[in-house]
mmCIF file of C-alpha atoms in Angstrom:
data_model
loop_
_atom_site.group_PDB
_atom_site.id
_atom_site.type_symbol
_atom_site.label_atom_id
_atom_site.label_comp_id
_atom_site.label_asym_id
_atom_site.label_seq_id
_atom_site.Cartn_x
_atom_site.Cartn_y
_atom_site.Cartn_z
ATOM 1 C CA SER N 1 66.264 4.399 11.425
ATOM 2 C CA LEU N 2 66.152 0.854 10.295
ATOM 3 C CA PHE N 3 64.023 -0.011 13.287
ATOM 4 C CA GLU N 4 61.438 2.654 12.107
ATOM 5 C CA GLU N 5 61.711 1.292 8.494
ATOM 6 C CA HIS N 6 61.151 -2.471 9.794
ATOM 7 C CA ARG N 7 57.906 -0.981 11.598
ATOM 8 C CA ILE N 8 56.723 0.861 8.602
ATOM 9 C CA LEU N 9 57.180 -2.117 6.428
ATOM 10 C CA HIS N 10 55.689 -4.436 8.955
ATOM 11 C CA ASN N 11 52.440 -2.323 9.269
ATOM 12 C CA TYR N 12 52.462 -2.064 5.323
ATOM 13 C CA LEU N 13 52.477 -5.741 4.890
ATOM 14 C CA LYS N 14 50.130 -6.372 7.777
ATOM 15 C CA LEU N 15 47.516 -4.042 5.860
ATOM 16 C CA GLU N 16 48.158 -5.676 2.526
ATOM 17 C CA ARG N 17 47.721 -9.009 3.903
ATOM 18 C CA LEU N 18 44.453 -8.256 5.278
ATOM 19 C CA ARG N 19 43.505 -6.699 1.923
ATOM 20 C CA LEU N 20 44.133 -9.825 0.076
ATOM 21 C CA ASN N 21 42.573 -12.152 2.692
ATOM 22 C CA ASN N 22 45.650 -13.443 4.126
ATOM 23 C CA ALA N 23 46.931 -14.871 0.805
ATOM 24 C CA PHE N 24 50.488 -14.536 1.806
ATOM 25 C CA GLU N 25 52.732 -14.667 4.806
ATOM 26 C CA TYR N 26 55.866 -12.288 5.337
ATOM 27 C CA ASN N 27 59.102 -12.105 7.314
ATOM 28 C CA ILE N 28 61.354 -9.202 8.013
ATOM 29 C CA ALA N 29 64.773 -10.133 9.295
ATOM 30 C CA LEU N 30 67.050 -7.439 10.942
ATOM 31 C CA PRO N 31 70.727 -7.677 11.580
ATOM 32 C CA ASP N 32 71.497 -9.609 14.455
ATOM 33 C CA HIS N 33 74.606 -8.053 15.861
ATOM 34 C CA LYS N 34 73.639 -4.269 15.554
ATOM 35 C CA ASP N 35 70.881 -2.250 17.042
ATOM 36 C CA ALA N 36 68.635 -1.285 14.159
ATOM 37 C CA ASN N 37 67.894 2.339 15.794
ATOM 38 C CA GLU N 38 71.620 2.943 15.147
ATOM 39 C CA ILE N 39 71.421 2.192 11.486
ATOM 40 C CA LEU N 40 70.158 5.203 9.344
ATOM 41 C CA ILE N 41 68.649 4.636 6.021
ATOM 42 C CA PRO N 42 66.955 6.948 3.300
ATOM 43 C CA PRO N 43 63.252 6.887 3.592
ATOM 44 C CA MET N 44 60.786 5.292 1.113
ATOM 45 C CA LEU N 45 63.912 3.547 -0.661
ATOM 46 C CA ILE N 46 62.609 -0.171 0.227
ATOM 47 C CA GLN N 47 58.812 0.090 0.279
ATOM 48 C CA PRO N 48 58.447 0.485 -3.636
ATOM 49 C CA PHE N 49 60.115 -2.933 -4.079
ATOM 50 C CA VAL N 50 58.036 -4.503 -1.253
ATOM 51 C CA GLU N 51 54.980 -2.791 -2.911
ATOM 52 C CA ASN N 52 55.783 -4.593 -6.232
ATOM 53 C CA ALA N 53 56.217 -7.927 -4.506
ATOM 54 C CA VAL N 54 52.711 -7.563 -3.184
ATOM 55 C CA ILE N 55 51.243 -6.175 -6.367
ATOM 56 C CA HIS N 56 53.138 -8.479 -8.821
ATOM 57 C CA GLY N 57 53.964 -11.508 -6.919
ATOM 58 C CA MET N 58 50.928 -12.082 -5.070
ATOM 59 C CA ARG N 59 48.230 -11.387 -7.548
ATOM 60 C CA ASN N 60 46.008 -13.823 -9.108
ATOM 61 C CA GLY N 61 45.352 -15.393 -5.554
ATOM 62 C CA ILE N 62 48.480 -17.045 -5.228
ATOM 63 C CA LYS N 63 48.405 -19.961 -2.651
ATOM 64 C CA ASP N 64 51.127 -20.360 0.114
ATOM 65 C CA GLY N 65 52.687 -16.632 -1.051
ATOM 66 C CA LEU N 66 55.745 -15.500 0.899
ATOM 67 C CA ILE N 67 57.551 -12.231 0.816
ATOM 68 C CA LYS N 68 60.684 -12.074 2.800
ATOM 69 C CA ILE N 69 62.874 -9.005 3.508
ATOM 70 C CA VAL N 70 66.426 -9.529 4.790
ATOM 71 C CA PHE N 71 68.750 -6.854 6.277
ATOM 72 C CA SER N 72 72.379 -7.689 6.570
ATOM 73 C CA LEU N 73 75.521 -5.582 7.108
ATOM 74 C CA GLY N 74 78.765 -5.892 5.233
ATOM 75 C CA ASP N 75 81.748 -3.811 4.151
ATOM 76 C CA ALA N 76 80.274 -0.672 5.432
ATOM 77 C CA ARG N 77 76.685 -1.452 3.544
ATOM 78 C CA LEU N 78 73.396 -2.167 4.442
ATOM 79 C CA ASN N 79 72.348 -4.980 2.062
ATOM 80 C CA VAL N 80 68.608 -5.611 1.746
ATOM 81 C CA GLU N 81 67.230 -8.594 -0.168
ATOM 82 C CA ILE N 82 63.348 -8.724 -1.082
ATOM 83 C CA THR N 83 62.220 -12.079 -2.267
ATOM 84 C CA ASP N 84 58.703 -13.320 -3.173
ATOM 85 C CA ASN N 85 57.675 -16.760 -4.444
ATOM 86 C CA GLY N 86 54.647 -15.327 -6.601
ATOM 87 C CA ASP N 87 54.402 -15.291 -10.453
ATOM 88 C CA SER N 88 57.514 -13.884 -11.801
ATOM 89 C CA LYS N 89 56.047 -13.035 -14.994
ATOM 90 C CA LEU N 90 55.337 -9.384 -15.292
ATOM 91 C CA PRO N 91 51.987 -8.187 -16.741
ATOM 92 C CA PRO N 92 52.291 -6.926 -20.519
ATOM 93 C CA VAL N 93 53.679 -3.596 -21.087
ATOM 94 C CA LYS N 94 51.658 -1.346 -23.364
ATOM 95 C CA THR N 95 54.566 -0.211 -25.348
ATOM 96 C CA ILE N 96 57.994 -1.468 -26.029
ATOM 97 C CA GLU N 97 59.387 2.083 -24.792
ATOM 98 C CA HIS N 98 57.991 1.448 -21.363
ATOM 99 C CA LYS N 99 60.644 1.970 -18.652
ATOM 100 C CA SER N 100 59.873 1.790 -15.039
ATOM 101 C CA ILE N 101 60.380 5.309 -13.714
ATOM 102 C CA GLY N 102 60.285 4.039 -10.082
ATOM 103 C CA VAL N 103 63.224 1.807 -10.604
ATOM 104 C CA ASP N 104 65.258 4.462 -12.594
ATOM 105 C CA ILE N 105 64.453 6.949 -9.602
ATOM 106 C CA THR N 106 65.577 4.193 -7.263
ATOM 107 C CA ARG N 107 68.787 3.743 -9.180
ATOM 108 C CA LYS N 108 69.728 7.194 -9.273
ATOM 109 C CA ARG N 109 69.077 7.892 -5.412
ATOM 110 C CA LEU N 110 71.471 4.642 -4.715
ATOM 111 C CA ASN N 111 73.869 6.252 -7.065
ATOM 112 C CA TYR N 112 73.891 9.489 -5.239
ATOM 113 C CA ILE N 113 73.658 7.819 -1.761
ATOM 114 C CA ASN N 114 76.591 5.452 -2.546
ATOM 115 C CA LEU N 115 78.680 7.977 -4.136
ATOM 116 C CA SER N 116 78.975 5.750 -7.066
ATOM 117 C CA ASP N 117 77.926 5.759 -10.891
ATOM 118 C CA ASN N 118 77.436 1.919 -11.130
ATOM 119 C CA SER N 119 74.159 1.040 -10.155
ATOM 120 C CA ILE N 120 74.465 -2.439 -10.933
ATOM 121 C CA ASP N 121 76.258 -3.323 -7.958
ATOM 122 C CA ASP N 122 73.642 -1.018 -5.940
ATOM 123 C CA LEU N 123 70.493 -2.492 -7.231
ATOM 124 C CA ASN N 124 69.684 -5.851 -9.028
ATOM 125 C CA ILE N 125 66.370 -7.361 -9.886
ATOM 126 C CA ASN N 126 66.216 -10.981 -10.699
ATOM 127 C CA HIS N 127 63.035 -12.744 -12.122
ATOM 128 C CA THR N 128 63.462 -16.221 -11.610
ATOM 129 C CA ALA N 129 61.299 -19.530 -12.127
ATOM 130 C CA THR N 130 60.252 -19.141 -8.506
ATOM 131 C CA GLY N 131 59.766 -15.542 -8.157
ATOM 132 C CA THR N 132 61.630 -12.235 -8.038
ATOM 133 C CA ILE N 133 64.671 -11.337 -6.000
ATOM 134 C CA VAL N 134 65.507 -7.558 -5.604
ATOM 135 C CA THR N 135 68.751 -6.710 -3.895
ATOM 136 C CA LEU N 136 69.755 -3.228 -2.953
ATOM 137 C CA SER N 137 72.995 -2.316 -1.259
ATOM 138 C CA ILE N 138 73.216 1.132 0.770
ATOM 139 C CA LEU N 139 76.384 2.650 1.809
ATOM 140 C CA LEU N 140 76.362 3.667 5.358
ATOM 141 C CA ASP N 141 78.094 6.570 7.047
#
């Protein structure tokens, strides 16, 4: 359930925050008008992007780091937005052919879950001057 996902993400971020000497804050917002226990989502779909926000966004001792996760409902979908205000420059890649396997796997999972072949609408990663924004859209039953 989304309630369990919230609990797992909260515990993960709490541990990472401790590990990084409280270098960042986090906020997780659930939809207001629906019980999070009633919303079912695939496990381990969101966590890798939250982990990337910690590893890449909060590295190098960022001051006033912030990770926000916002869940919202719309058009029979659960929309998830993960933002961080960390360094949006990714570390150098060893080879030109490097491709993120984790992102590819998540795109394929979302295509399967959403009965779609257009993962552009299902998963979007945007690196900005103020951090990174990841949006996911999950079709609900």
